[in-house]
Coordinates of C-alpha atoms and ligand atoms in Angstrom, one line a residue:
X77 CA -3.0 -19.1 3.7
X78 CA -1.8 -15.3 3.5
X79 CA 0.4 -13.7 5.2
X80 CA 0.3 -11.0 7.3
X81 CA 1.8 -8.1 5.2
X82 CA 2.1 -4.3 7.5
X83 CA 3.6 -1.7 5.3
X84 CA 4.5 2.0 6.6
X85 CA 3.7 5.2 4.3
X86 CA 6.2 7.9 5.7
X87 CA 5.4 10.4 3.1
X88 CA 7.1 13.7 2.8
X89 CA 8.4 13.2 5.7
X90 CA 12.2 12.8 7.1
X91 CA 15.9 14.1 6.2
X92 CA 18.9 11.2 5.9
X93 CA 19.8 11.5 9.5
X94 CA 16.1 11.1 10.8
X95 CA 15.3 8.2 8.5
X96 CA 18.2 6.2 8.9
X97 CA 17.7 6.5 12.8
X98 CA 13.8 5.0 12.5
X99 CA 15.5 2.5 11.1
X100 CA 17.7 1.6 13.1
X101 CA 15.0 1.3 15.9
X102 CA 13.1 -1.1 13.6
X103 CA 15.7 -3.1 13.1
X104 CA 17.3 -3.2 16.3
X105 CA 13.6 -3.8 18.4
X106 CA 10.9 -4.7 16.1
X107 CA 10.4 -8.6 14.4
X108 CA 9.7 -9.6 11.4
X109 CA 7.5 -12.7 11.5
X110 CA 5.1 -11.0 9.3
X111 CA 5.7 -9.2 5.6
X112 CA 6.9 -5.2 6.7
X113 CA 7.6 -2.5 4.2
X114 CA 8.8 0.8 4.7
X115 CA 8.4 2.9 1.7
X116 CA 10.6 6.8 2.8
X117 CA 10.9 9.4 0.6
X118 CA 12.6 9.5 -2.9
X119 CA 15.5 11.6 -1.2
X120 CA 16.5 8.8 1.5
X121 CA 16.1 5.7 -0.7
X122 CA 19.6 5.4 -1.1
X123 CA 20.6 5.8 2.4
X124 CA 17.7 3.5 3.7
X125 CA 18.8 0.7 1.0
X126 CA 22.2 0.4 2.8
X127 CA 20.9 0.3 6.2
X128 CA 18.1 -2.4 5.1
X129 CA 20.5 -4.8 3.1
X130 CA 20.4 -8.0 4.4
X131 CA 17.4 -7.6 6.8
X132 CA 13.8 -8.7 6.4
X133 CA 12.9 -5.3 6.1
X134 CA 11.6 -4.2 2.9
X135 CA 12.3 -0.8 1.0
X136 CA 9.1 0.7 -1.1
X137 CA 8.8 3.8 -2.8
X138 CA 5.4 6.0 -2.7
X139 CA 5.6 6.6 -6.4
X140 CA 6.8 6.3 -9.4
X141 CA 6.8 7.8 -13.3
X142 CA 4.8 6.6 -15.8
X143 CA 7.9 6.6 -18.3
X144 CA 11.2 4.8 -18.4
X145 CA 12.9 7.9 -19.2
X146 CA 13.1 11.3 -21.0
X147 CA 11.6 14.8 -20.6
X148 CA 9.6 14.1 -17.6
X149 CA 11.3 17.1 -15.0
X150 CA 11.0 15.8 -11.2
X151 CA 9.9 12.5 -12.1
X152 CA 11.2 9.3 -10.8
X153 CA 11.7 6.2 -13.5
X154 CA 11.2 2.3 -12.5
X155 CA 15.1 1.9 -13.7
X156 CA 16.1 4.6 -10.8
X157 CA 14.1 2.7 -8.3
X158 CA 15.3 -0.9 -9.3
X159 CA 19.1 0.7 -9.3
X160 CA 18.2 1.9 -5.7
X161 CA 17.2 -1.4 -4.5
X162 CA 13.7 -1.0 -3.7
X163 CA 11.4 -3.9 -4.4
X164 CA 8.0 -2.5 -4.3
X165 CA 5.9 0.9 -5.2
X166 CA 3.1 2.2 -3.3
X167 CA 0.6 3.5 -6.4
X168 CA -2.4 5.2 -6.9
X169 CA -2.6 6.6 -3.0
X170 CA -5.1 9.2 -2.4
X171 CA -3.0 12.1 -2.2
X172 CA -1.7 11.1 -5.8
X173 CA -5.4 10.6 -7.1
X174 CA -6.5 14.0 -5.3
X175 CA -4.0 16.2 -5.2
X176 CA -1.8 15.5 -8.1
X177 CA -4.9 14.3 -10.6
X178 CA -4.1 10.7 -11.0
X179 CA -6.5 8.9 -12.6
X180 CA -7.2 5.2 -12.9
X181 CA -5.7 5.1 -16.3
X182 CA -2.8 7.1 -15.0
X183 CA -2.5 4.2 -12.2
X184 CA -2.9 1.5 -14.6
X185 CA -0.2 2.3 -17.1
X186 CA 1.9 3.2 -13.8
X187 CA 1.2 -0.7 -12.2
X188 CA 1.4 -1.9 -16.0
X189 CA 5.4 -0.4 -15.9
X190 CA 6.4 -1.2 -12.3
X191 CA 5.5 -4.5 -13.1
X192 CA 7.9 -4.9 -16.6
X193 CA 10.4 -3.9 -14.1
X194 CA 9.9 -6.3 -11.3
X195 CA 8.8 -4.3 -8.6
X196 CA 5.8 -5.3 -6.5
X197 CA 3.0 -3.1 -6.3
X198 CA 0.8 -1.6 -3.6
X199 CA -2.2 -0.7 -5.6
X200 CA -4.5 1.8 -3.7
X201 CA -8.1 2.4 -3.7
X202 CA -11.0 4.0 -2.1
X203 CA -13.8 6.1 -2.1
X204 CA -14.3 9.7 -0.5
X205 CA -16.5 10.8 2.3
X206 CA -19.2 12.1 -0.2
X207 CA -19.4 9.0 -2.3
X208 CA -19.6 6.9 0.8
X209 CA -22.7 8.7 1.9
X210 CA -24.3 8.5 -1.4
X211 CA -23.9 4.5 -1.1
X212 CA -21.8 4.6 -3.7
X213 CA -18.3 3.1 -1.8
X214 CA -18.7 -0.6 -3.3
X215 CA -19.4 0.8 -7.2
X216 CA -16.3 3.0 -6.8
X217 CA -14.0 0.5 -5.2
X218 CA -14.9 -1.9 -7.8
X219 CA -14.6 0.4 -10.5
X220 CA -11.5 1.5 -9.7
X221 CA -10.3 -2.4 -9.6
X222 CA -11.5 -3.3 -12.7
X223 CA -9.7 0.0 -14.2
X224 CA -7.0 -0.4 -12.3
X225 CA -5.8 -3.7 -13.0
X226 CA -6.9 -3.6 -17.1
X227 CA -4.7 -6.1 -18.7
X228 CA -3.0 -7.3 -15.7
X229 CA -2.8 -10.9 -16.3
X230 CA -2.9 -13.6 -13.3
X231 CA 0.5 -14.1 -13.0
X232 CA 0.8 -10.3 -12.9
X233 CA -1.3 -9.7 -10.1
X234 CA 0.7 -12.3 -7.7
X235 CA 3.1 -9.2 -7.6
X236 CA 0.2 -6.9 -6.1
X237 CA -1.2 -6.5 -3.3
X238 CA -4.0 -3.9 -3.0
X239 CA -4.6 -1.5 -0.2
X240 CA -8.4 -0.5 0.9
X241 CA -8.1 3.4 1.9
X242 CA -11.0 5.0 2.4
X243 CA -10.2 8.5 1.7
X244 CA -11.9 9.8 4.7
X245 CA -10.2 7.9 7.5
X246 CA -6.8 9.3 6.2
X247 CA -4.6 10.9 8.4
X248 CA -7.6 11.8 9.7
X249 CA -8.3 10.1 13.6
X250 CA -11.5 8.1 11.9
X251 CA -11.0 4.7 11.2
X252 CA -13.3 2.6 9.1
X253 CA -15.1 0.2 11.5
X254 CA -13.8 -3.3 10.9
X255 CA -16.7 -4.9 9.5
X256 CA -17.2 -1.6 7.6
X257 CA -13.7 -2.7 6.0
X258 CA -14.2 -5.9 5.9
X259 CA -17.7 -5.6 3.9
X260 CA -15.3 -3.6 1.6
X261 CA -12.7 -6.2 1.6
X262 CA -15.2 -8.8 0.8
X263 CA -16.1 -6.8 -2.4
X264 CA -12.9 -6.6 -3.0
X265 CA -12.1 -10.3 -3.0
X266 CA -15.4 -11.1 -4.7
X267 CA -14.5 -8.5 -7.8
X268 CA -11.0 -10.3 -8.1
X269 CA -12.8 -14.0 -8.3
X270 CA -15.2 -12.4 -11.4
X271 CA -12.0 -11.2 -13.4
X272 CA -9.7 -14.1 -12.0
X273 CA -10.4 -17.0 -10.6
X274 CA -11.4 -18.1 -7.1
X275 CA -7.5 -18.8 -6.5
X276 CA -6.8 -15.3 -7.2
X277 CA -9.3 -14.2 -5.2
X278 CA -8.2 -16.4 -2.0
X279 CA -4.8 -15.5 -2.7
X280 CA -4.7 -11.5 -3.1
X281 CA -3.7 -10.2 0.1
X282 CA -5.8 -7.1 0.5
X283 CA -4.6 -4.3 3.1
X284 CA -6.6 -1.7 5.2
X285 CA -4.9 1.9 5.4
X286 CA -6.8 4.9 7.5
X287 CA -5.6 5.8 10.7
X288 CA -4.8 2.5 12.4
X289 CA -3.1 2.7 15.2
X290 CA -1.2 0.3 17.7
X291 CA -4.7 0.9 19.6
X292 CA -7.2 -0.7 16.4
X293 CA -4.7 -3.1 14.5
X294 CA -5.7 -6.4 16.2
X295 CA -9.8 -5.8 15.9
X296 CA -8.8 -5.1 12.4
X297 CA -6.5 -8.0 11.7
X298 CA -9.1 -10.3 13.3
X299 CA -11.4 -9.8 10.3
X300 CA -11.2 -12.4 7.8
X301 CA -10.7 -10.2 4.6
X302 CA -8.0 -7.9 6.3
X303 CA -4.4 -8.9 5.4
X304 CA -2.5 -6.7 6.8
X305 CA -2.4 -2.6 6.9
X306 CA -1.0 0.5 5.2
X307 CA 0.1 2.8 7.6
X308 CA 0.5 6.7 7.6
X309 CA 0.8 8.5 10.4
X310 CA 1.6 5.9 13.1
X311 CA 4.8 4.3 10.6
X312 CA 7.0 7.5 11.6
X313 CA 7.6 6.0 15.1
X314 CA 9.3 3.4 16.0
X315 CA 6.6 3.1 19.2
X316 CA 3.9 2.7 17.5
X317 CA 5.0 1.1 14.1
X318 CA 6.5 -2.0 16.2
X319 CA 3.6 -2.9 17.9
X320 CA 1.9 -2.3 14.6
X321 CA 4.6 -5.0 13.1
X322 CA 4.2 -7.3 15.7
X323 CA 0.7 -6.8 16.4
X324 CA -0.1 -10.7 16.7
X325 CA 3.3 -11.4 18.3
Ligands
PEP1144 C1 -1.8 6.4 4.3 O1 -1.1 7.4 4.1 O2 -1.9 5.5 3.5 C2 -2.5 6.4 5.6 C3 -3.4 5.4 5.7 O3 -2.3 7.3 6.5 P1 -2.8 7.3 8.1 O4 -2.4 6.0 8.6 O5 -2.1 8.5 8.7 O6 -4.3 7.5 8.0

């Protein structure tokens, strides 16, 4: 059985003051039966990590070096985050892949490292407007699997989940249908059986990220390859992240 796992993507988005009062309001009104994440900007990690101590709510980063150390100017190691307390690193999310020119190597040696260092990964994927209409969305999201997760053993990927974002739905209103996701999901699940095993396959819990909302979580949810979300936009509210949090309460 897997659980229910809703993580919230604030990007660059809120000073100490601001952060530390959306969390509050999670804490204070939202519940926790189900996995949640936040994952705040680099700058508020600290601050978040005192307010979140103790609670079920759990404290991701967005990114994270591929080195342990050195001349890498603006980068953020593994060691800083585990020294932080964060648990888990969002990697390989379509801003990073299009706007900073991560590849799936780049990704791989970046899940390869969070991993030595016992952080959990969210492991992001998905195909772009263009390749979609081309028919091309299931050979990409494979692809970028099997590149993705080279050399990951079994054990390893226990510690990943992976999130199915369509690069078109984000931040952008449109949402993948949910048997459109879930036909993706299904590929998904079906590409982790072939380098796995059927366990793994039942057992990766596999997220949908794109513009869902409070309004398109449950339709979502109810599809049997959807695990849980990876939410933009509607995480920088309390309003609509709770209900997004709780939304089979
Ligand atoms: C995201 O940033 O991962 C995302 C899915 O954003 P939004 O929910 O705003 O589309």
């Amino acid at each position: 059985m897997r659980i229910s796992y809703m993580a919230g993507n604030w990007k660059m988005n809120y000073t100490r003051s601001e952060a530390l009062s959306l969390v509050k309001e999670l804490l204070d009104n939202g519940s926790f039966k189900n996995k949640i994440l936040i994952a705040p900007p680099f700058t508020v990690l600290e601050a978040v990590a005192g307010a979140v101590k103790g609670t079920d709510l759990i404290l991701g980063a967005q990114n994270m070096s591929t080195n342990e150390s050195g001349a890498h100017t603006g980068e953020i190691s593994p060691l800083m985050l585990k020294d932080l307390g964060v648990k888990a690193v969002i990697l390989g999310h379509s801003e990073r892949r299009s706007i900073y020119g991560e590849t799936d190597k780049i990704v791989n040696t970046k899940i390869h490292l969070a991993l030595k260092h016992s952080l959990d990964v969210i492991f992001c994927i998905g195909e772009t407007l263009e390749e979609r209409e081309s028919g091309l969305a299931e050979k990409i999201v494979a692809n970028q699997v099997i590149e993705g997760l080279k050399d990951i053993s079994e054990n390893e990927l226990e510690s990943i989940t992976i999130a199915y974002e369509p690069v078109w739905a984000i931040g952008t209103g449109k949402t993948a249908t949910p048997e459109d996701a879930d036909d993706i999901h299904k590929v998904i699940r079906k590409k982790i059986g072939e380098l796995y095993s059927k366990e793994a396959a039942e057992n990766i819990i596999i997220q949908y990220g794109g513009s869902v909302k409070p309004s398109n979580v449950k339709e979502l949810m109810a599809k049997p390859n959807i695990d849980g979300a990876l939410v933009g936009g509607a995480a920088l509210k309390a309003e609509t992240f709770i209900p997004i949090m709780e939304y089979n309460k």
